[in-house]
């Protein structure tokens, strides 16, 4: 435990160069990341919906068309 605390304190020390070399926080990055995640979710939902629609149409064609053609 002591070692982890010492490392954290050393890392947070402004005299340490790594303290200043950390990634700079940009407010727009969070919104960009959220937008990308939302776009990924929409794309995924669209793909799943398209797959379900295609499967439904296929099942309807495989079941309904032979039944309709048998009666005539």
PDB file of C-alpha atoms in Angstrom:
ATOM      1  CA  UNK A   1       0.000   0.000   0.000  1.00  0.00           C
ATOM      2  CA  UNK A   2       2.701   2.458   0.941  1.00  0.00           C
ATOM      3  CA  UNK A   3       4.428   1.978  -2.390  1.00  0.00           C
ATOM      4  CA  UNK A   4       1.282   2.848  -4.365  1.00  0.00           C
ATOM      5  CA  UNK A   5       0.723   5.966  -2.287  1.00  0.00           C
ATOM      6  CA  UNK A   6       4.337   7.063  -2.724  1.00  0.00           C
ATOM      7  CA  UNK A   7       4.134   6.580  -6.487  1.00  0.00           C
ATOM      8  CA  UNK A   8       0.904   8.568  -6.660  1.00  0.00           C
ATOM      9  CA  UNK A   9       2.365  11.406  -4.619  1.00  0.00           C
ATOM     10  CA  UNK A  10       5.487  11.452  -6.776  1.00  0.00           C
ATOM     11  CA  UNK A  11       3.425  11.458  -9.968  1.00  0.00           C
ATOM     12  CA  UNK A  12       1.204  14.303  -8.760  1.00  0.00           C
ATOM     13  CA  UNK A  13       4.205  16.415  -7.818  1.00  0.00           C
ATOM     14  CA  UNK A  14       4.458  19.479 -10.112  1.00  0.00           C
ATOM     15  CA  UNK A  15       8.248  19.123 -10.047  1.00  0.00           C
ATOM     16  CA  UNK A  16       7.861  15.837 -11.904  1.00  0.00           C
ATOM     17  CA  UNK A  17       8.016  16.312 -15.685  1.00  0.00           C
ATOM     18  CA  UNK A  18       5.354  13.631 -16.269  1.00  0.00           C
ATOM     19  CA  UNK A  19       2.913  15.803 -14.331  1.00  0.00           C
ATOM     20  CA  UNK A  20       3.122  18.442 -17.056  1.00  0.00           C
ATOM     21  CA  UNK A  21       3.336  16.001 -19.963  1.00  0.00           C
ATOM     22  CA  UNK A  22      -0.059  14.424 -19.237  1.00  0.00           C
ATOM     23  CA  UNK A  23      -2.749  14.803 -21.871  1.00  0.00           C
ATOM     24  CA  UNK A  24      -4.300  18.218 -21.765  1.00  0.00           C
ATOM     25  CA  UNK A  25      -8.026  18.102 -21.083  1.00  0.00           C
ATOM     26  CA  UNK A  26     -10.073  19.511 -23.911  1.00  0.00           C
ATOM     27  CA  UNK A  27     -13.757  20.154 -23.202  1.00  0.00           C
ATOM     28  CA  UNK A  28     -14.747  19.274 -26.760  1.00  0.00           C
ATOM     29  CA  UNK A  29     -13.207  15.821 -26.505  1.00  0.00           C
ATOM     30  CA  UNK A  30     -15.924  14.535 -24.167  1.00  0.00           C
ATOM     31  CA  UNK A  31     -18.707  15.666 -26.471  1.00  0.00           C
ATOM     32  CA  UNK A  32     -16.870  14.227 -29.483  1.00  0.00           C
ATOM     33  CA  UNK A  33     -16.456  10.910 -27.684  1.00  0.00           C
ATOM     34  CA  UNK A  34     -20.133  10.856 -26.695  1.00  0.00           C
ATOM     35  CA  UNK A  35     -21.135  11.673 -30.268  1.00  0.00           C
ATOM     36  CA  UNK A  36     -18.978   8.847 -31.625  1.00  0.00           C
ATOM     37  CA  UNK A  37     -20.414   6.399 -29.084  1.00  0.00           C
ATOM     38  CA  UNK A  38     -23.967   7.467 -29.967  1.00  0.00           C
ATOM     39  CA  UNK A  39     -23.194   7.041 -33.668  1.00  0.00           C
ATOM     40  CA  UNK A  40     -21.783   3.573 -32.978  1.00  0.00           C
ATOM     41  CA  UNK A  41     -24.932   2.611 -31.042  1.00  0.00           C
ATOM     42  CA  UNK A  42     -27.216   3.923 -33.816  1.00  0.00           C
ATOM     43  CA  UNK A  43     -25.260   2.002 -36.431  1.00  0.00           C
ATOM     44  CA  UNK A  44     -25.410  -1.154 -34.356  1.00  0.00           C
ATOM     45  CA  UNK A  45     -29.169  -0.818 -33.772  1.00  0.00           C
ATOM     46  CA  UNK A  46     -29.718  -0.161 -37.483  1.00  0.00           C
ATOM     47  CA  UNK A  47     -27.721  -3.256 -38.457  1.00  0.00           C
ATOM     48  CA  UNK A  48     -29.619  -5.439 -35.993  1.00  0.00           C
ATOM     49  CA  UNK A  49     -32.939  -4.012 -37.221  1.00  0.00           C
ATOM     50  CA  UNK A  50     -31.993  -4.630 -40.844  1.00  0.00           C
ATOM     51  CA  UNK A  51     -30.988  -8.195 -40.014  1.00  0.00           C
ATOM     52  CA  UNK A  52     -34.289  -8.827 -38.219  1.00  0.00           C
ATOM     53  CA  UNK A  53     -36.249  -7.329 -41.134  1.00  0.00           C
ATOM     54  CA  UNK A  54     -34.348  -9.451 -43.663  1.00  0.00           C
ATOM     55  CA  UNK A  55     -34.879 -12.595 -41.583  1.00  0.00           C
ATOM     56  CA  UNK A  56     -38.594 -11.831 -41.241  1.00  0.00           C
ATOM     57  CA  UNK A  57     -38.991 -11.291 -44.987  1.00  0.00           C
ATOM     58  CA  UNK A  58     -37.111 -14.500 -45.703  1.00  0.00           C
ATOM     59  CA  UNK A  59     -39.282 -16.509 -43.317  1.00  0.00           C
ATOM     60  CA  UNK A  60     -42.440 -15.004 -44.821  1.00  0.00           C
ATOM     61  CA  UNK A  61     -41.286 -15.825 -48.338  1.00  0.00           C
ATOM     62  CA  UNK A  62     -40.263 -19.370 -47.440  1.00  0.00           C
ATOM     63  CA  UNK A  63     -43.532 -20.141 -45.629  1.00  0.00           C
ATOM     64  CA  UNK A  64     -46.206 -18.042 -47.353  1.00  0.00           C
ATOM     65  CA  UNK A  65     -45.223 -18.380 -51.010  1.00  0.00           C
ATOM     66  CA  UNK A  66     -45.299 -22.213 -51.082  1.00  0.00           C
ATOM     67  CA  UNK A  67     -48.657 -22.241 -49.253  1.00  0.00           C
ATOM     68  CA  UNK A  68     -50.175 -19.746 -51.699  1.00  0.00           C
ATOM     69  CA  UNK A  69     -48.885 -21.618 -54.726  1.00  0.00           C
ATOM     70  CA  UNK A  70     -50.251 -24.963 -53.467  1.00  0.00           C
ATOM     71  CA  UNK A  71     -53.855 -23.687 -53.417  1.00  0.00           C
ATOM     72  CA  UNK A  72     -53.864 -22.604 -57.041  1.00  0.00           C
TER      73      UNK A  72
END
